[in-house]
Coordinates of C-alpha atoms in Angstrom, one line a residue:
X1 CA 3.1 4.7 -1.2
X2 CA -0.5 4.6 1.0
X3 CA -3.4 5.1 -1.7
X4 CA -5.1 8.2 -0.5
X5 CA -1.3 9.6 -0.5
X6 CA -1.2 8.5 -4.1
X7 CA -5.0 10.1 -4.9
X8 CA -3.4 13.5 -3.7
X9 CA -1.0 13.3 -5.9
X10 CA -2.7 12.5 -8.5
X11 CA -5.3 15.2 -7.8
X12 CA -2.9 17.4 -7.6
X13 CA -1.4 17.0 -10.9
X14 CA -4.9 17.3 -12.3
X15 CA -5.3 20.5 -10.8
X16 CA -2.1 21.8 -12.2
X17 CA -2.6 20.3 -16.1
X18 CA -5.9 22.7 -15.5
X19 CA -4.3 25.6 -14.9
X20 CA -5.9 26.0 -11.0
X21 CA -3.8 27.4 -8.0
X22 CA -3.3 24.6 -5.2
X23 CA -1.4 23.9 -2.7
X24 CA -0.2 20.2 -1.2
X25 CA -0.5 20.3 2.6
X26 CA 2.3 17.5 4.5
X27 CA 2.3 16.8 8.3
X28 CA 5.7 17.4 8.8
X29 CA 6.1 17.4 13.1
X30 CA 3.2 16.0 15.7
X31 CA 3.4 17.0 19.1
X32 CA 1.2 14.9 22.0
X33 CA -1.9 13.2 20.5
X34 CA -3.2 13.9 16.9
X35 CA -4.9 12.5 14.4
X36 CA -3.0 12.3 11.5
X37 CA 1.1 11.0 10.9
X38 CA 3.8 13.0 10.2
X39 CA 3.8 12.5 6.6
X40 CA 0.2 12.3 5.7
X41 CA -1.0 15.0 3.0
X42 CA -3.7 17.0 2.0
X43 CA -4.4 18.9 -1.2
X44 CA -6.4 22.4 -1.7
X45 CA -7.7 23.9 -4.8
X46 CA -8.3 27.6 -5.2
X47 CA -12.5 26.8 -4.7
X48 CA -11.8 25.4 -1.6
X49 CA -12.1 21.5 -3.0
X50 CA -9.6 19.0 -0.8
X51 CA -8.2 15.8 -1.0
X52 CA -6.6 13.3 1.7
X53 CA -6.3 14.5 4.9
X54 CA -3.6 16.2 7.9
X55 CA -6.2 16.2 10.9
X56 CA -9.9 14.6 11.6
X57 CA -11.5 17.8 10.2
X58 CA -11.2 20.5 11.6
X59 CA -8.0 21.8 10.2
X60 CA -9.2 20.7 6.9
X61 CA -12.3 23.3 8.0
X62 CA -10.1 25.9 8.6
X63 CA -7.9 25.8 5.6
X64 CA -10.4 25.6 3.7
X65 CA -12.3 29.0 4.9
X66 CA -9.0 30.9 4.9
X67 CA -8.6 30.0 1.1
X68 CA -12.2 30.6 0.3
X69 CA -12.0 34.1 2.0
X70 CA -8.6 35.2 0.5
X71 CA -7.6 33.0 -2.0
X72 CA -4.4 31.0 -2.5
X73 CA -1.2 33.7 -2.6
X74 CA 1.5 32.2 -1.9
X75 CA 4.4 32.1 -3.8
X76 CA 6.5 30.1 -1.5
X77 CA 6.4 27.2 1.1
X78 CA 5.1 28.0 4.5
X79 CA 5.6 26.4 7.8
X80 CA 2.5 27.2 10.3
X81 CA 1.1 25.7 13.8
X82 CA -2.1 24.4 14.4
X83 CA -2.8 23.3 18.3
X84 CA -0.6 25.6 20.5
X85 CA -2.6 26.7 23.9
X86 CA -5.4 24.6 24.7
X87 CA -8.1 26.5 23.2
X88 CA -6.9 25.6 19.9
X89 CA -5.8 21.9 20.5
X90 CA -9.8 22.2 21.6
X91 CA -11.2 24.3 18.6
X92 CA -8.8 21.6 16.1
X93 CA -9.9 18.6 17.4
X94 CA -6.4 17.8 18.8
X95 CA -7.0 15.4 22.1
X96 CA -4.2 16.3 24.9
X97 CA -2.8 19.8 23.9
X98 CA -1.5 18.1 20.7
X99 CA 0.2 20.3 18.6
X100 CA 0.5 19.8 15.0
X101 CA 3.0 21.5 11.8
X102 CA 2.4 21.7 8.1
X103 CA 4.1 23.0 5.3
X104 CA 2.4 24.2 3.1
X105 CA 3.5 24.3 -0.3
X106 CA 2.5 26.3 -3.5
X107 CA 2.0 23.9 -7.0
X108 CA 2.8 25.0 -10.0
X109 CA 4.1 22.8 -12.8
X110 CA 8.1 23.0 -11.4
X111 CA 6.7 21.2 -8.7
X112 CA 7.6 18.4 -10.8
X113 CA 4.3 16.0 -9.4
X114 CA 4.3 14.7 -13.1
X115 CA 7.6 13.6 -13.4
X116 CA 7.2 12.0 -9.7
X117 CA 3.7 10.3 -10.7
X118 CA 5.6 8.9 -13.5
X119 CA 8.5 7.3 -12.2
X120 CA 5.9 5.8 -9.0
X121 CA 4.3 4.4 -11.9
X122 CA 8.0 2.3 -12.6
X123 CA 8.3 1.3 -8.8
X124 CA 10.6 4.4 -7.8
X125 CA 11.2 4.6 -4.4
X126 CA 11.5 8.5 -4.9
X127 CA 12.6 11.0 -2.7
X128 CA 11.6 14.7 -3.4
X129 CA 13.6 17.6 -1.8
X130 CA 11.8 20.9 -1.1
X131 CA 13.8 24.2 -1.0
X132 CA 11.5 26.3 1.9
X133 CA 12.8 29.3 0.2
X134 CA 12.9 28.9 -3.1
X135 CA 10.3 26.1 -3.7
X136 CA 12.2 24.4 -6.1
X137 CA 12.1 20.8 -6.2
X138 CA 14.4 18.2 -6.5
X139 CA 13.4 14.3 -7.1
X140 CA 16.6 11.5 -6.5
X141 CA 16.1 7.5 -6.3
X142 CA 16.1 7.1 -2.3
X143 CA 17.7 5.4 -0.4
X144 CA 16.0 1.8 1.2
X145 CA 15.5 2.9 4.6
X146 CA 15.3 6.6 4.2
X147 CA 13.4 8.7 6.1
X148 CA 11.1 12.3 6.0
X149 CA 13.5 14.9 7.2
X150 CA 12.6 18.8 8.1
X151 CA 15.1 21.5 8.6
X152 CA 14.9 24.7 8.4
X153 CA 16.6 25.3 4.4
X154 CA 14.7 21.7 3.4
X155 CA 12.0 19.1 3.6
X156 CA 12.6 15.5 2.0
X157 CA 9.7 13.1 1.6
X158 CA 9.8 9.8 0.9
X159 CA 7.2 8.7 -1.6
X160 CA 7.0 4.6 -2.3
X161 CA 6.0 2.9 -5.6
X162 CA 2.5 1.7 -4.8
X163 CA 1.7 -2.0 -3.1
X164 CA 1.3 -5.3 -5.6
X165 CA -0.3 -8.5 -5.5
X166 CA 0.1 -11.5 -7.7
X167 CA -2.4 -13.6 -7.1
X168 CA -1.8 -17.6 -8.9
X169 CA -5.1 -18.8 -10.0
X170 CA -7.5 -17.4 -11.4
X171 CA -10.3 -19.0 -9.8
X172 CA -13.5 -16.9 -7.8
X173 CA -11.9 -16.7 -4.8
X174 CA -8.7 -15.0 -7.1
X175 CA -11.8 -12.6 -8.4
X176 CA -12.7 -11.6 -4.8
X177 CA -8.6 -10.9 -3.6
X178 CA -8.5 -9.1 -6.5
X179 CA -11.3 -6.8 -6.1
X180 CA -10.9 -6.0 -2.8
X181 CA -7.3 -5.4 -3.7
X182 CA -7.9 -3.1 -6.3
X183 CA -9.5 -1.0 -3.5
X184 CA -7.0 -0.9 -0.9
X185 CA -4.8 0.4 -4.4
X186 CA -2.4 -2.6 -4.7
X187 CA -1.4 -3.0 -8.3
X188 CA -2.4 -6.4 -9.1
X189 CA -2.2 -9.8 -11.5
X190 CA -3.2 -12.9 -12.0
X191 CA -1.7 -15.0 -13.2
X192 CA -2.7 -18.5 -14.3
X193 CA -1.2 -20.9 -17.8
X194 CA -4.5 -22.6 -17.4
X195 CA -5.9 -21.3 -20.3
X196 CA -10.3 -23.3 -19.1
X197 CA -9.3 -20.9 -16.2
X198 CA -8.9 -18.1 -18.1
X199 CA -11.4 -18.0 -20.4
X200 CA -14.2 -15.5 -19.2
X201 CA -12.0 -13.9 -16.0
X202 CA -11.8 -10.5 -16.4
X203 CA -11.3 -7.4 -13.7
X204 CA -11.4 -4.3 -14.3
X205 CA -7.9 -2.6 -13.6
X206 CA -6.3 -6.3 -13.3
X207 CA -3.2 -7.6 -15.5
X208 CA -4.2 -11.7 -16.0
X209 CA -0.8 -13.7 -17.6
X210 CA -0.3 -17.7 -18.5
X211 CA 3.1 -17.7 -17.9
X212 CA 4.6 -20.3 -15.3
X213 CA 4.1 -18.7 -11.9
X214 CA 7.6 -19.2 -10.8
X215 CA 8.6 -17.2 -14.5
X216 CA 6.0 -14.3 -13.6
X217 CA 7.8 -14.3 -9.9
X218 CA 11.4 -14.1 -11.5
X219 CA 10.2 -11.7 -13.8
X220 CA 8.6 -9.2 -11.3
X221 CA 11.5 -8.5 -9.2
X222 CA 9.7 -8.5 -5.9
X223 CA 10.6 -5.8 -3.2
X224 CA 9.0 -5.2 0.0
X225 CA 6.4 -3.6 -1.2
X226 CA 5.5 -6.8 -3.3
X227 CA 3.0 -10.0 -2.0
X228 CA 1.7 -13.4 -3.7
X229 CA -0.9 -15.6 -3.0
X230 CA -1.1 -18.7 -4.5
X231 CA -4.7 -20.1 -4.8
X232 CA -4.6 -23.5 -7.1
X233 CA -4.1 -26.0 -4.9
X234 CA -1.9 -27.4 -8.3
X235 CA 1.4 -28.2 -6.5
X236 CA 3.4 -28.1 -10.2
X237 CA 1.8 -24.4 -10.2
X238 CA 2.1 -22.9 -6.8
X239 CA 5.6 -24.6 -5.7
X240 CA 8.3 -23.6 -8.3
X241 CA 6.7 -20.3 -7.7
X242 CA 6.3 -20.1 -3.8
X243 CA 10.7 -21.0 -3.9
X244 CA 11.4 -18.2 -5.8
X245 CA 8.8 -16.0 -3.8
X246 CA 9.8 -16.9 -0.3
X247 CA 14.1 -15.9 -1.5
X248 CA 12.7 -12.6 -2.2
X249 CA 12.0 -9.6 -0.5
X250 CA 8.0 -9.9 -0.4
X251 CA 6.3 -9.0 2.6
X252 CA 4.0 -11.5 2.8
X253 CA 4.2 -15.0 1.0
X254 CA 1.0 -16.8 1.2
X255 CA -0.9 -20.7 0.2
X256 CA -4.0 -21.8 0.8
X257 CA -4.9 -25.2 1.5
X258 CA -5.8 -27.5 4.9
X259 CA -3.1 -28.4 7.0
X260 CA -2.4 -31.0 6.1
X261 CA -2.0 -29.8 3.1
X262 CA 0.5 -27.0 4.3
X263 CA 2.5 -29.6 5.9
X264 CA 3.3 -31.5 3.3
X265 CA 3.8 -28.3 0.6
X266 CA 6.3 -27.4 4.0
X267 CA 7.6 -30.8 3.6
X268 CA 7.9 -31.1 -0.3
X269 CA 9.5 -27.0 -0.1
X270 CA 12.3 -28.5 2.0
X271 CA 13.2 -30.6 -0.6
X272 CA 14.2 -27.4 -2.5
X273 CA 16.6 -24.8 -2.2
X274 CA 15.3 -23.1 0.1
X275 CA 16.6 -22.4 4.2
X276 CA 14.1 -23.4 6.8
X277 CA 14.5 -19.5 7.9
X278 CA 12.8 -19.0 4.6
X279 CA 10.5 -21.6 4.6
X280 CA 9.5 -20.5 7.9
X281 CA 8.0 -17.1 5.7
X282 CA 5.2 -19.5 4.4
X283 CA 2.1 -18.2 5.3
X284 CA -0.2 -20.9 5.1
X285 CA -3.2 -22.2 6.1
X286 CA -3.7 -18.8 4.7
X287 CA -5.5 -15.7 6.4
X288 CA -6.7 -15.1 9.5
X289 CA -9.3 -17.0 12.1
X290 CA -13.0 -14.7 11.2
X291 CA -15.3 -17.0 11.2
X292 CA -15.3 -17.3 7.3
X293 CA -17.2 -19.4 5.0
X294 CA -17.7 -17.4 1.4
X295 CA -14.9 -16.8 -1.0
X296 CA -16.0 -12.9 -0.4
X297 CA -15.5 -13.5 3.2
X298 CA -11.7 -15.9 2.5
X299 CA -11.0 -13.1 0.6
X300 CA -11.1 -10.4 3.3
X301 CA -9.4 -13.0 5.6
X302 CA -6.4 -13.2 3.7
X303 CA -5.8 -9.3 2.9
X304 CA -6.5 -8.7 6.5
X305 CA -3.7 -10.9 7.5
X306 CA -1.9 -9.3 4.8
X307 CA -2.1 -5.6 6.4
X308 CA -1.1 -6.9 9.8
X309 CA 2.3 -8.2 8.4
X310 CA 2.2 -5.1 6.0
X311 CA 1.6 -2.8 8.8
X312 CA 4.1 -4.9 11.5
X313 CA 1.6 -6.0 13.9
X314 CA 3.0 -8.3 16.3
X315 CA 3.3 -11.9 15.4
X316 CA 1.5 -12.7 18.9
X317 CA -1.5 -10.6 18.3
X318 CA -2.0 -11.9 14.7
X319 CA -4.7 -14.9 14.6
X320 CA -3.7 -17.1 12.0
X321 CA -6.4 -19.3 10.2
X322 CA -4.4 -22.3 11.5
X323 CA -5.7 -21.1 15.2
X324 CA -9.6 -22.2 13.9
X325 CA -10.9 -24.9 16.0
X326 CA -11.7 -27.9 14.1
X327 CA -12.7 -31.3 14.6
X328 CA -10.8 -34.6 15.0
X329 CA -9.6 -35.4 11.5
X330 CA -10.2 -32.3 10.1
X331 CA -8.1 -31.6 6.9
X332 CA -10.3 -31.3 3.9
X333 CA -9.9 -27.8 1.9
X334 CA -12.5 -26.7 -0.3
X335 CA -11.4 -23.4 -0.6
X336 CA -15.2 -21.7 -2.2
X337 CA -17.1 -23.2 1.1
X338 CA -14.7 -21.9 3.5
X339 CA -11.7 -24.1 5.0
X340 CA -8.4 -22.5 3.7

């Protein structure tokens, strides 16, 4: 799930545990233009503190003002709408007469937010059903492809696990890639069986493992919320891991290397148990072409490409690093100086 929505749940759980009254607001429908999509969430505490967003800010201001003036009194969920009239649309910053419908749910222990978070930590895809009349909540395993549903009786929301990133190789570029991915709320693991590379390598919040990369790929059971990036330049470490990753449901599999090295890698992988369609999923040379020169810039280019793929940007709109202008004979890959 998106990092902001996960933070909303975590903050809500903390408020509930502290005995503070709070509400969870969810966008359930929009008409016309709307700053935030269906499913976006916001939590508000009895003192007016908020986390998350359901609009560009004006609706949040109104929600905060109401809580400060009236407190939190709801005992059951309520559906409210903003922006019905032209004046309201202008007041709440909804362009083109847009309208937004919100579910406002008073939270308590029976809201099962803590249980939901625990299931997300186990990397489950969870369906949360809120009875709009009684406020009763049930949690269940969600089917792949399930979507949010709202009726007069209930609201069903989907809560996916965190996005995961496996980085193969514990070098300098890996450090920057891991740090930026953490800021984007990925669950990050770095795998490198080479002791000399692991010594002294540490990033808070990143799991460092020493098993062979292909074993780690298999153990992780990669799903459609997983990505694998190989950064070692060592075929003995990269190739088998890439082979297993390309057979999985991972949404992104990429490997660092020049055009020449990438071509040789593809030839090697075809000798393994891979189909041409599986091999076509491999991103390499890796990252978007943004003129990156430093390890931190290269990390940004890699995550930019990952983000484009994750968000379903059409392939013809993604400009890969392979499209970078080159000089004749340019086939050298020096990762730490910018050619990836």
